[in-house]
mmCIF file of C-alpha atoms and ligand atoms in Angstrom:
data_model
loop_
_atom_site.group_PDB
_atom_site.id
_atom_site.type_symbol
_atom_site.label_atom_id
_atom_site.label_comp_id
_atom_site.label_asym_id
_atom_site.label_seq_id
_atom_site.Cartn_x
_atom_site.Cartn_y
_atom_site.Cartn_z
ATOM 1 C CA MET T 65 85.136 81.317 100.821
ATOM 2 C CA GLU T 66 84.521 81.726 104.558
ATOM 3 C CA SER T 67 84.261 78.032 105.256
ATOM 4 C CA ALA T 68 86.730 75.485 103.987
ATOM 5 C CA PRO T 69 84.731 72.998 101.914
ATOM 6 C CA ASP T 70 85.873 69.442 101.275
ATOM 7 C CA ARG T 71 87.840 68.668 98.120
ATOM 8 C CA SER T 72 84.944 67.804 95.808
ATOM 9 C CA SER T 73 82.761 70.730 96.782
ATOM 10 C CA ALA T 74 85.802 73.047 96.603
ATOM 11 C CA LYS T 75 86.076 72.094 92.943
ATOM 12 C CA SER T 76 82.456 72.845 92.121
ATOM 13 C CA ALA T 77 82.643 76.072 94.112
ATOM 14 C CA VAL T 78 85.561 77.222 91.979
ATOM 15 C CA LEU T 79 83.907 76.237 88.747
ATOM 16 C CA ALA T 80 80.671 77.953 89.742
ATOM 17 C CA ALA T 81 82.034 81.152 91.206
ATOM 18 C CA ALA T 82 85.326 81.405 89.301
ATOM 19 C CA ALA T 83 86.437 83.508 92.241
ATOM 20 C CA CYS T 84 88.818 82.571 95.006
ATOM 21 C CA ALA T 85 89.120 78.925 95.946
ATOM 22 C CA ALA T 86 89.290 78.048 99.597
ATOM 23 C CA PRO T 87 92.096 75.592 100.219
ATOM 24 C CA ALA T 88 91.056 72.002 100.782
ATOM 25 C CA LYS T 89 89.883 71.090 104.270
ATOM 26 C CA GLY T 90 92.634 71.310 106.850
ATOM 27 C CA GLU T 91 94.958 73.133 104.469
ATOM 28 C CA PRO T 92 95.916 76.582 105.737
ATOM 29 C CA TYR T 93 95.890 79.717 103.630
ATOM 30 C CA LEU T 94 99.420 80.757 102.738
ATOM 31 C CA LEU T 95 99.654 84.484 103.447
ATOM 32 C CA THR T 96 103.191 84.436 102.123
ATOM 33 C CA PRO T 97 104.731 85.894 98.980
ATOM 34 C CA GLY T 98 104.957 82.579 97.123
ATOM 35 C CA PRO T 99 104.473 79.689 97.256
ATOM 36 C CA LEU T 100 100.945 80.912 97.817
ATOM 37 C CA THR T 101 97.392 79.624 97.910
ATOM 38 C CA THR T 102 96.475 78.507 94.407
ATOM 39 C CA ALA T 103 93.112 77.850 92.777
ATOM 40 C CA PHE T 104 91.743 74.337 92.825
ATOM 41 C CA SER T 105 91.741 74.183 89.034
ATOM 42 C CA THR T 106 95.425 75.204 89.015
ATOM 43 C CA LYS T 107 96.260 72.275 91.290
ATOM 44 C CA GLU T 108 93.984 70.007 89.283
ATOM 45 C CA ALA T 109 95.842 70.855 86.048
ATOM 46 C CA MET T 110 98.782 68.879 87.446
ATOM 47 C CA LEU T 111 96.857 65.595 87.538
ATOM 48 C CA ARG T 112 98.282 64.242 84.308
ATOM 49 C CA ASP T 113 101.681 63.584 82.838
ATOM 50 C CA TRP T 114 103.101 65.341 79.805
ATOM 51 C CA GLY T 115 105.879 64.345 77.416
ATOM 52 C CA SER T 116 108.321 67.232 77.277
ATOM 53 C CA TRP T 117 108.888 66.744 73.507
ATOM 54 C CA ASP T 118 105.209 66.248 72.712
ATOM 55 C CA GLY T 119 103.316 68.772 70.609
ATOM 56 C CA ASP T 120 100.712 69.330 73.334
ATOM 57 C CA PHE T 121 103.361 70.369 75.824
ATOM 58 C CA ARG T 122 105.193 72.512 73.278
ATOM 59 C CA ALA T 123 101.895 74.270 72.580
ATOM 60 C CA MET T 124 101.515 75.011 76.307
ATOM 61 C CA THR T 125 105.012 76.492 76.408
ATOM 62 C CA ALA T 126 104.267 78.668 73.375
ATOM 63 C CA LEU T 127 100.928 79.832 74.822
ATOM 64 C CA MET T 128 102.547 80.675 78.124
ATOM 65 C CA ARG T 129 105.311 82.721 76.460
ATOM 66 C CA SER T 130 102.903 84.737 74.305
ATOM 67 C CA SER T 131 100.514 85.333 77.218
ATOM 68 C CA LEU T 132 103.327 86.700 79.374
ATOM 69 C CA LEU T 133 104.482 89.038 76.585
ATOM 70 C CA GLU T 134 100.916 90.271 76.290
ATOM 71 C CA ILE T 135 100.762 91.052 80.029
ATOM 72 C CA ALA T 136 104.082 92.928 79.605
ATOM 73 C CA GLY T 137 102.497 95.101 76.900
ATOM 74 C CA ASP T 138 104.887 94.022 74.150
ATOM 75 C CA THR T 139 102.597 94.876 71.232
ATOM 76 C CA ALA T 140 105.539 95.779 68.973
ATOM 77 C CA GLY T 141 107.200 92.371 69.237
ATOM 78 C CA ASP T 142 110.478 93.859 70.500
ATOM 79 C CA TYR T 143 110.742 91.487 73.454
ATOM 80 C CA ASP T 144 110.735 87.755 73.942
ATOM 81 C CA CYS T 145 109.954 85.543 76.906
ATOM 82 C CA VAL T 146 112.461 82.916 78.008
ATOM 83 C CA PRO T 147 111.222 80.525 80.701
ATOM 84 C CA LEU T 148 113.876 78.824 82.790
ATOM 85 C CA GLN T 149 113.800 75.921 85.270
ATOM 86 C CA GLY T 150 114.415 76.674 88.952
ATOM 87 C CA SER T 151 113.151 79.208 91.468
ATOM 88 C CA GLY T 152 113.131 82.950 90.886
ATOM 89 C CA SER T 153 116.725 83.443 92.001
ATOM 90 C CA TYR T 154 117.918 81.123 89.210
ATOM 91 C CA CYS T 155 116.300 83.482 86.723
ATOM 92 C CA VAL T 156 117.798 86.559 88.351
ATOM 93 C CA GLU T 157 121.229 84.945 88.160
ATOM 94 C CA ALA T 158 120.621 83.872 84.554
ATOM 95 C CA MET T 159 119.539 87.395 83.576
ATOM 96 C CA LEU T 160 122.534 89.040 85.252
ATOM 97 C CA GLY T 161 125.063 86.562 83.862
ATOM 98 C CA SER T 162 123.626 86.639 80.349
ATOM 99 C CA LEU T 163 122.744 90.309 79.883
ATOM 100 C CA ILE T 164 125.563 92.117 81.674
ATOM 101 C CA PRO T 165 128.785 91.822 79.647
ATOM 102 C CA ARG T 166 131.788 90.439 81.483
ATOM 103 C CA ASP T 167 133.356 93.896 81.386
ATOM 104 C CA GLY T 168 130.072 95.590 82.343
ATOM 105 C CA HIS T 169 129.401 97.400 85.614
ATOM 106 C CA ALA T 170 126.114 97.253 87.489
ATOM 107 C CA LEU T 171 124.535 99.770 89.845
ATOM 108 C CA VAL T 172 122.380 97.732 92.238
ATOM 109 C CA LEU T 173 119.546 99.577 93.976
ATOM 110 C CA ALA T 174 119.101 97.667 97.206
ATOM 111 C CA ASN T 175 116.612 98.163 100.022
ATOM 112 C CA GLY T 176 116.190 94.700 101.413
ATOM 113 C CA ALA T 177 117.138 91.045 101.127
ATOM 114 C CA TYR T 178 116.435 90.639 97.417
ATOM 115 C CA GLY T 179 118.511 93.655 96.392
ATOM 116 C CA LYS T 180 121.329 92.301 98.545
ATOM 117 C CA ARG T 181 120.966 88.891 96.900
ATOM 118 C CA ILE T 182 121.452 90.581 93.501
ATOM 119 C CA ALA T 183 124.668 92.188 94.762
ATOM 120 C CA THR T 184 125.891 88.828 96.089
ATOM 121 C CA THR T 185 125.041 87.129 92.796
ATOM 122 C CA LEU T 186 127.136 89.686 90.904
ATOM 123 C CA VAL T 187 130.087 88.861 93.170
ATOM 124 C CA TYR T 188 129.719 85.165 92.259
ATOM 125 C CA LEU T 189 129.494 86.122 88.584
ATOM 126 C CA GLY T 190 132.585 88.296 88.801
ATOM 127 C CA ARG T 191 130.707 91.349 87.495
ATOM 128 C CA ALA T 192 131.782 94.751 88.791
ATOM 129 C CA ALA T 193 129.042 96.381 90.841
ATOM 130 C CA THR T 194 128.281 99.469 92.867
ATOM 131 C CA VAL T 195 125.569 99.038 95.489
ATOM 132 C CA LEU T 196 123.267 101.821 96.578
ATOM 133 C CA ASP T 197 122.101 100.347 99.899
ATOM 134 C CA LYS T 198 119.083 102.211 101.256
ATOM 135 C CA GLY T 199 118.754 100.034 104.345
ATOM 136 C CA ASP T 200 115.618 98.104 105.184
ATOM 137 C CA TYR T 201 112.884 100.178 103.612
ATOM 138 C CA LEU T 202 113.910 103.525 102.116
ATOM 139 C CA PRO T 203 113.156 103.741 98.373
ATOM 140 C CA PRO T 204 115.911 104.531 95.855
ATOM 141 C CA ARG T 205 114.851 107.737 94.103
ATOM 142 C CA GLY T 206 115.285 108.852 90.501
ATOM 143 C CA GLU T 207 117.476 111.858 91.328
ATOM 144 C CA GLU T 208 119.998 109.835 93.300
ATOM 145 C CA VAL T 209 120.210 107.277 90.505
ATOM 146 C CA GLU T 210 120.899 110.131 88.082
ATOM 147 C CA ARG T 211 123.589 111.533 90.364
ATOM 148 C CA MET T 212 125.275 108.149 90.713
ATOM 149 C CA LEU T 213 125.217 107.561 86.969
ATOM 150 C CA ASP T 214 126.679 111.027 86.356
ATOM 151 C CA ALA T 215 129.408 110.371 88.887
ATOM 152 C CA ASP T 216 130.483 106.998 87.469
ATOM 153 C CA PRO T 217 130.684 106.590 83.692
ATOM 154 C CA ARG T 218 131.796 102.950 84.117
ATOM 155 C CA ILE T 219 128.246 101.937 85.066
ATOM 156 C CA THR T 220 126.543 100.179 82.143
ATOM 157 C CA HIS T 221 123.456 98.694 83.840
ATOM 158 C CA VAL T 222 121.095 99.613 86.652
ATOM 159 C CA VAL T 223 119.502 96.687 88.505
ATOM 160 C CA ALA T 224 116.300 97.464 90.420
ATOM 161 C CA VAL T 225 113.873 95.482 92.565
ATOM 162 C CA HIS T 226 110.252 96.323 91.715
ATOM 163 C CA CYS T 227 108.532 95.269 94.927
ATOM 164 C CA GLU T 228 111.136 94.532 97.633
ATOM 165 C CA THR T 229 109.323 91.672 99.295
ATOM 166 C CA SER T 230 111.375 91.888 102.513
ATOM 167 C CA SER T 231 109.499 95.005 103.627
ATOM 168 C CA GLY T 232 106.736 95.106 101.011
ATOM 169 C CA ILE T 233 107.898 98.451 99.635
ATOM 170 C CA LEU T 234 106.883 99.278 96.101
ATOM 171 C CA ASN T 235 109.941 100.964 94.637
ATOM 172 C CA PRO T 236 109.390 103.914 92.243
ATOM 173 C CA LEU T 237 110.176 102.068 89.024
ATOM 174 C CA GLU T 238 108.973 104.867 86.710
ATOM 175 C CA GLU T 239 111.450 107.314 88.238
ATOM 176 C CA ILE T 240 114.269 104.784 88.172
ATOM 177 C CA ALA T 241 113.558 103.792 84.559
ATOM 178 C CA ALA T 242 113.373 107.435 83.460
ATOM 179 C CA ALA T 243 116.656 108.282 85.209
ATOM 180 C CA THR T 244 118.407 105.248 83.725
ATOM 181 C CA ALA T 245 117.171 105.989 80.191
ATOM 182 C CA LYS T 246 118.042 109.683 80.507
ATOM 183 C CA LYS T 247 121.618 108.764 81.340
ATOM 184 C CA GLY T 248 121.834 106.247 78.492
ATOM 185 C CA ARG T 249 122.180 103.138 80.672
ATOM 186 C CA LYS T 250 120.312 99.837 80.574
ATOM 187 C CA LEU T 251 117.777 98.730 83.175
ATOM 188 C CA LEU T 252 117.318 95.176 84.514
ATOM 189 C CA ILE T 253 114.416 94.568 86.891
ATOM 190 C CA ASP T 254 113.614 91.935 89.498
ATOM 191 C CA SER T 255 109.835 92.111 89.256
ATOM 192 C CA MET T 256 109.432 88.726 90.873
ATOM 193 C CA SER T 257 106.724 89.591 93.375
ATOM 194 C CA ALA T 258 105.075 92.386 91.330
ATOM 195 C CA PHE T 259 104.625 91.327 87.698
ATOM 196 C CA GLY T 260 101.091 90.308 86.849
ATOM 197 C CA ALA T 261 99.552 92.532 89.520
ATOM 198 C CA VAL T 262 101.557 95.774 89.562
ATOM 199 C CA PRO T 263 101.799 97.442 86.135
ATOM 200 C CA LEU T 264 105.054 96.732 84.286
ATOM 201 C CA ASP T 265 104.414 97.708 80.696
ATOM 202 C CA VAL T 266 107.484 97.750 78.455
ATOM 203 C CA ARG T 267 105.916 100.601 76.457
ATOM 204 C CA GLU T 268 106.109 102.756 79.576
ATOM 205 C CA ILE T 269 109.053 101.350 81.529
ATOM 206 C CA ALA T 270 112.169 101.419 79.366
ATOM 207 C CA CYS T 271 113.999 98.245 80.322
ATOM 208 C CA GLU T 272 116.423 95.802 78.826
ATOM 209 C CA ALA T 273 114.876 92.876 80.679
ATOM 210 C CA PHE T 274 112.936 91.828 83.736
ATOM 211 C CA VAL T 275 112.287 88.576 85.568
ATOM 212 C CA SER T 276 109.415 87.033 87.454
ATOM 213 C CA SER T 277 108.426 83.503 88.450
ATOM 214 C CA ALA T 278 105.564 81.045 88.372
ATOM 215 C CA ASN T 279 104.561 81.168 92.021
ATOM 216 C CA LYS T 280 103.951 84.871 92.633
ATOM 217 C CA CYS T 281 101.244 87.155 91.203
ATOM 218 C CA ILE T 282 100.237 84.857 88.347
ATOM 219 C CA GLU T 283 99.385 82.376 91.131
ATOM 220 C CA GLY T 284 101.034 79.257 89.762
ATOM 221 C CA VAL T 285 103.022 76.671 91.690
ATOM 222 C CA PRO T 286 106.839 76.864 92.078
ATOM 223 C CA GLY T 287 109.256 75.349 89.586
ATOM 224 C CA PHE T 288 110.352 77.932 87.031
ATOM 225 C CA GLY T 289 110.755 81.607 86.296
ATOM 226 C CA PHE T 290 110.960 83.637 83.128
ATOM 227 C CA VAL T 291 113.098 86.398 81.676
ATOM 228 C CA ILE T 292 111.342 88.926 79.448
ATOM 229 C CA ALA T 293 114.063 90.651 77.473
ATOM 230 C CA LYS T 294 114.573 92.780 74.383
ATOM 231 C CA LYS T 295 115.326 90.533 71.424
ATOM 232 C CA SER T 296 118.341 92.740 70.695
ATOM 233 C CA ALA T 297 119.649 92.092 74.222
ATOM 234 C CA LEU T 298 119.117 88.345 73.803
ATOM 235 C CA GLN T 299 121.070 88.391 70.527
ATOM 236 C CA GLN T 300 123.942 90.239 72.187
ATOM 237 C CA ALA T 301 123.985 87.698 75.039
ATOM 238 C CA LYS T 302 125.317 84.929 72.814
ATOM 239 C CA GLY T 303 128.380 83.271 74.330
ATOM 240 C CA ARG T 304 128.393 85.509 77.381
ATOM 241 C CA SER T 305 126.986 83.359 80.173
ATOM 242 C CA HIS T 306 129.313 81.773 82.712
ATOM 243 C CA SER T 307 126.892 78.852 83.027
ATOM 244 C CA LEU T 308 125.406 76.402 80.548
ATOM 245 C CA ALA T 309 122.220 75.755 82.540
ATOM 246 C CA LEU T 310 121.661 79.479 83.176
ATOM 247 C CA ASP T 311 122.455 80.664 79.647
ATOM 248 C CA VAL T 312 119.402 82.712 78.673
ATOM 249 C CA TYR T 313 120.608 83.078 75.066
ATOM 250 C CA ASP T 314 120.949 79.321 74.593
ATOM 251 C CA GLN T 315 117.612 78.571 76.248
ATOM 252 C CA TRP T 316 115.986 81.158 73.967
ATOM 253 C CA ASP T 317 117.700 79.957 70.843
ATOM 254 C CA VAL T 318 116.879 76.273 71.392
ATOM 255 C CA MET T 319 113.293 77.061 72.420
ATOM 256 C CA ASN T 320 112.742 79.171 69.320
ATOM 257 C CA ARG T 321 114.195 76.525 67.024
ATOM 258 C CA THR T 322 112.571 73.434 68.578
ATOM 259 C CA GLY T 323 109.706 74.663 70.762
ATOM 260 C CA GLN T 324 111.294 72.670 73.578
ATOM 261 C CA TRP T 325 113.080 73.475 76.808
ATOM 262 C CA ARG T 326 116.769 72.515 76.621
ATOM 263 C CA PHE T 327 116.663 70.278 79.683
ATOM 264 C CA THR T 328 113.810 68.507 81.510
ATOM 265 C CA PRO T 329 111.033 71.075 81.958
ATOM 266 C CA PRO T 330 108.823 71.218 85.064
ATOM 267 C CA THR T 331 105.921 69.864 83.011
ATOM 268 C CA HIS T 332 103.294 69.815 85.762
ATOM 269 C CA THR T 333 104.231 73.309 86.889
ATOM 270 C CA VAL T 334 103.858 74.598 83.335
ATOM 271 C CA ALA T 335 100.444 72.931 83.009
ATOM 272 C CA ALA T 336 99.367 74.553 86.277
ATOM 273 C CA PHE T 337 100.739 77.895 85.126
ATOM 274 C CA VAL T 338 98.737 77.809 81.888
ATOM 275 C CA GLU T 339 95.583 77.344 83.979
ATOM 276 C CA ALA T 340 96.728 80.123 86.336
ATOM 277 C CA LEU T 341 97.165 82.404 83.311
ATOM 278 C CA ARG T 342 93.628 81.575 82.189
ATOM 279 C CA LEU T 343 92.313 82.572 85.612
ATOM 280 C CA HIS T 344 94.448 85.726 85.515
ATOM 281 C CA GLN T 345 92.882 86.757 82.222
ATOM 282 C CA GLN T 346 89.418 85.830 83.448
ATOM 283 C CA GLU T 347 89.903 88.127 86.427
ATOM 284 C CA GLY T 348 90.642 91.061 84.135
ATOM 285 C CA GLY T 349 94.386 90.615 83.705
ATOM 286 C CA GLN T 350 96.861 92.762 85.613
ATOM 287 C CA ALA T 351 94.277 95.458 86.414
ATOM 288 C CA GLY T 352 91.782 92.968 87.825
ATOM 289 C CA ARG T 353 94.402 91.270 89.916
ATOM 290 C CA LEU T 354 95.723 94.565 91.230
ATOM 291 C CA ALA T 355 92.212 95.594 92.258
ATOM 292 C CA ARG T 356 91.733 92.422 94.323
ATOM 293 C CA TYR T 357 95.178 92.549 95.927
ATOM 294 C CA ALA T 358 94.883 96.273 96.729
ATOM 295 C CA ASN T 359 91.501 95.651 98.319
ATOM 296 C CA ASN T 360 92.975 92.728 100.288
ATOM 297 C CA ARG T 361 95.678 95.053 101.592
ATOM 298 C CA ASP T 362 93.261 97.853 102.469
ATOM 299 C CA VAL T 363 90.868 95.546 104.334
ATOM 300 C CA LEU T 364 93.796 93.929 106.154
ATOM 301 C CA VAL T 365 95.467 97.191 107.181
ATOM 302 C CA ALA T 366 92.197 98.805 108.335
ATOM 303 C CA GLY T 367 91.308 95.732 110.408
ATOM 304 C CA MET T 368 94.769 95.393 111.928
ATOM 305 C CA GLN T 369 94.859 99.094 112.834
ATOM 306 C CA LYS T 370 91.621 98.595 114.773
ATOM 307 C CA LEU T 371 93.489 96.026 116.871
ATOM 308 C CA GLY T 372 96.282 98.539 117.456
ATOM 309 C CA PHE T 373 98.779 97.152 114.903
ATOM 310 C CA GLU T 374 100.666 99.644 112.759
ATOM 311 C CA PRO T 375 102.145 99.029 109.302
ATOM 312 C CA LEU T 376 105.800 99.909 108.786
ATOM 313 C CA LEU T 377 105.297 101.858 105.581
ATOM 314 C CA SER T 378 103.167 104.893 104.831
ATOM 315 C CA ALA T 379 100.420 104.397 102.247
ATOM 316 C CA ARG T 380 102.583 106.003 99.536
ATOM 317 C CA TRP T 381 105.065 103.098 99.577
ATOM 318 C CA ARG T 382 102.877 100.213 100.723
ATOM 319 C CA SER T 383 102.582 97.549 98.017
ATOM 320 C CA PRO T 384 99.480 95.452 97.390
ATOM 321 C CA ILE T 385 101.743 92.376 97.686
ATOM 322 C CA ILE T 386 102.735 92.036 101.332
ATOM 323 C CA VAL T 387 102.429 94.277 104.398
ATOM 324 C CA THR T 388 104.945 94.545 107.239
ATOM 325 C CA PHE T 389 103.449 95.210 110.677
ATOM 326 C CA PHE T 390 105.391 96.172 113.790
ATOM 327 C CA SER T 391 105.230 93.563 116.536
ATOM 328 C CA PRO T 392 103.212 94.800 119.530
ATOM 329 C CA ALA T 393 105.117 96.389 122.420
ATOM 330 C CA HIS T 394 103.069 94.386 124.941
ATOM 331 C CA PRO T 395 105.433 92.177 127.010
ATOM 332 C CA ALA T 396 103.250 89.078 126.527
ATOM 333 C CA PHE T 397 103.671 89.125 122.727
ATOM 334 C CA ARG T 398 105.817 86.283 121.331
ATOM 335 C CA PHE T 399 105.960 85.946 117.562
ATOM 336 C CA GLU T 400 106.540 82.166 117.624
ATOM 337 C CA ARG T 401 103.405 81.646 119.745
ATOM 338 C CA PHE T 402 101.429 84.102 117.634
ATOM 339 C CA TYR T 403 102.534 82.235 114.496
ATOM 340 C CA GLU T 404 101.393 78.888 115.923
ATOM 341 C CA LEU T 405 98.045 80.293 117.030
ATOM 342 C CA MET T 406 97.489 81.801 113.588
ATOM 343 C CA LYS T 407 98.382 78.469 112.010
ATOM 344 C CA GLN T 408 95.794 76.730 114.177
ATOM 345 C CA GLU T 409 93.325 79.321 112.876
ATOM 346 C CA GLY T 410 94.221 78.259 109.331
ATOM 347 C CA PHE T 411 96.641 81.013 108.325
ATOM 348 C CA ILE T 412 100.364 80.807 107.646
ATOM 349 C CA ILE T 413 101.912 84.235 108.201
ATOM 350 C CA TYR T 414 105.491 85.320 107.659
ATOM 351 C CA PRO T 415 108.212 86.527 110.025
ATOM 352 C CA GLY T 416 109.655 90.019 109.516
ATOM 353 C CA LYS T 417 113.022 90.821 107.981
ATOM 354 C CA LEU T 418 113.850 94.208 109.493
ATOM 355 C CA THR T 419 117.072 94.731 111.394
ATOM 356 C CA VAL T 420 116.008 97.491 113.782
ATOM 357 C CA VAL T 421 112.591 96.607 115.168
ATOM 358 C CA ASP T 422 110.577 93.394 115.497
ATOM 359 C CA SER T 423 107.987 92.879 112.825
ATOM 360 C CA PHE T 424 106.000 90.291 110.906
ATOM 361 C CA ARG T 425 104.461 90.190 107.460
ATOM 362 C CA ILE T 426 101.120 89.228 105.982
ATOM 363 C CA GLY T 427 100.839 88.590 102.256
ATOM 364 C CA CYS T 428 97.902 89.849 100.186
ATOM 365 C CA ILE T 429 98.513 87.689 97.105
ATOM 366 C CA GLY T 430 97.252 84.278 96.020
ATOM 367 C CA GLN T 431 93.701 82.956 95.996
ATOM 368 C CA VAL T 432 92.500 85.128 98.866
ATOM 369 C CA ASP T 433 89.946 87.895 98.893
ATOM 370 C CA GLU T 434 88.556 90.464 101.314
ATOM 371 C CA HIS T 435 86.469 87.844 103.176
ATOM 372 C CA VAL T 436 89.628 85.884 103.874
ATOM 373 C CA MET T 437 91.365 89.072 104.988
ATOM 374 C CA ARG T 438 88.564 89.826 107.463
ATOM 375 C CA ASN T 439 88.940 86.305 108.816
ATOM 376 C CA VAL T 440 92.687 86.898 109.137
ATOM 377 C CA VAL T 441 92.052 90.000 111.238
ATOM 378 C CA ASP T 442 89.556 88.109 113.433
ATOM 379 C CA ALA T 443 92.100 85.307 113.863
ATOM 380 C CA CYS T 444 94.725 87.894 114.862
ATOM 381 C CA ALA T 445 92.322 89.272 117.483
ATOM 382 C CA ARG T 446 91.711 85.798 118.959
ATOM 383 C CA SER T 447 95.432 84.979 118.881
ATOM 384 C CA LEU T 448 96.279 88.196 120.746
ATOM 385 C CA GLU T 449 93.633 87.365 123.313
ATOM 386 C CA ALA T 450 95.072 83.871 123.768
ATOM 387 C CA LEU T 451 98.488 85.438 124.343
ATOM 388 C CA GLY T 452 97.070 87.898 126.852
ATOM 389 C CA VAL T 453 98.010 90.884 124.713
ATOM 390 C CA GLY T 454 95.388 93.539 125.387
ATOM 391 C CA HIS T 455 96.491 95.981 122.716
ATOM 392 C CA ALA T 456 98.747 95.540 119.679
ATOM 393 C CA ALA T 457 100.311 99.025 119.643
ATOM 394 C CA PRO T 458 103.988 98.976 118.631
ATOM 395 C CA PRO T 459 106.802 100.326 120.826
ATOM 396 C CA GLN T 460 107.426 104.070 120.648
ATOM 397 C CA ALA T 461 110.851 103.401 119.059
ATOM 398 C CA ALA T 462 109.121 101.802 116.071
ATOM 399 C CA LEU T 463 106.825 104.791 115.626
ATOM 400 C CA ASP T 464 109.782 107.165 115.887
ATOM 401 C CA GLU T 465 111.566 105.146 113.247
ATOM 402 C CA ARG T 466 108.552 105.337 110.992
ATOM 403 C CA LYS T 467 108.328 109.092 111.475
ATOM 404 C CA MET T 468 111.968 109.460 110.461
ATOM 405 C CA LEU T 469 111.261 107.348 107.413
ATOM 406 C CA ALA T 470 108.309 109.515 106.405
ATOM 407 C CA GLU T 471 110.468 112.628 106.691
ATOM 408 C CA ALA T 472 113.312 111.082 104.687
ATOM 409 C CA VAL T 473 111.290 110.357 101.558
HETATM 410 C C1 LIG L 85 110.426 85.624 95.575
HETATM 411 C C2 LIG L 85 111.414 86.634 95.142
HETATM 412 C C3 LIG L 85 112.606 86.270 94.486
HETATM 413 C C4 LIG L 85 112.992 84.845 94.183
HETATM 414 O O1 LIG L 85 113.071 84.050 95.267
HETATM 415 P P1 LIG L 85 113.146 82.472 95.082
HETATM 416 O O2 LIG L 85 113.070 81.979 96.477
HETATM 417 O O3 LIG L 85 114.418 82.144 94.402
HETATM 418 O O4 LIG L 85 111.976 82.079 94.232
HETATM 419 C C5 LIG L 85 113.429 87.285 94.033
HETATM 420 N N1 LIG L 85 113.130 88.570 94.236
HETATM 421 C C6 LIG L 85 112.005 88.967 94.859
HETATM 422 C C7 LIG L 85 111.740 90.422 95.020
HETATM 423 C C8 LIG L 85 111.107 88.010 95.335
HETATM 424 O O5 LIG L 85 109.981 88.393 95.964
#
């Protein structure tokens, strides 16, 4: 993993070790929350063409749907999996437009860009919504959800983001689900960047539906997402969607009757995803993947702290998906230069999305392991040196902000 082998030896390395594949020579690691670095065999699965109506492709679709339901813990057969063309946001929009009745009212729990996108989507859909906006990185808590549901009987649905990828915060889904169920409301979850690595078991998290996509923790390539919803909710969604292409009921109904996607499926992406699912299972499923990602995060954070960097979030809220670091206070630090230097080292990092202080993000997901993370830290050290930044400590204002955050939650 430490050295980037050429394409043919990368293949045999993957087959032999069945561990993480180094990207092909010259290809950087994507330390981003999807698209991410995929296994060689996942890429290789795309090297043939499939007829969308053909039995072989229909079998892949069926296998993918049942595998995803298994990861979601649906042993009772209460849920179904509806894949849908497009990026993750298409699936979020499809879920909201299909599962929230036109006269419904959503409570959106927002603490970053993806929660805000949900609120914006509901405006487009003409669905009434109340937004609990916690700012950049404070978690919505169970008690406040309960209070808001008590205060407003119009609210029919709560919409939560599992891991808010803008800061990397892992929101307390158990609390939120318990509060929503206690108050007799329905829960919809954007688990885009969490499902497959962070537990989301429908036997434990009472939810109407959740969404995720191909290019996050299952480690496929982009091209589609999927809604996992209660069959009862799918039945009730008939005739409700504002959009033909984003009608989850119709996609479900046609897929169940014909085994086919309604419109042209992303055939190569599905083939890659089936291979990614095989690797996911081989790694020990959700638990195995979580163990690797959590270790990636821990090695990364420990190494970065040695250089003086500080993560935004305390360990309690830090997800194993992506970590936000404060930019160093040193006057010679320039993110754009740092980014370019890191790219030359073979790592694509991610700019920050906070409004108050400068930050950047490093993803822990994809085909990367602790060796890669150590190399990332070493590359950060060399990049700082090249910039003339002697120490990566953040400005005092950032630390004060973090202290306030720790006291608030
Ligand atoms: C990636 C992601 C999405 C979907 O983004 P797309 O760019 O449409 O794929 C939605 N929510 C969260 C939390 C995400 O991380």
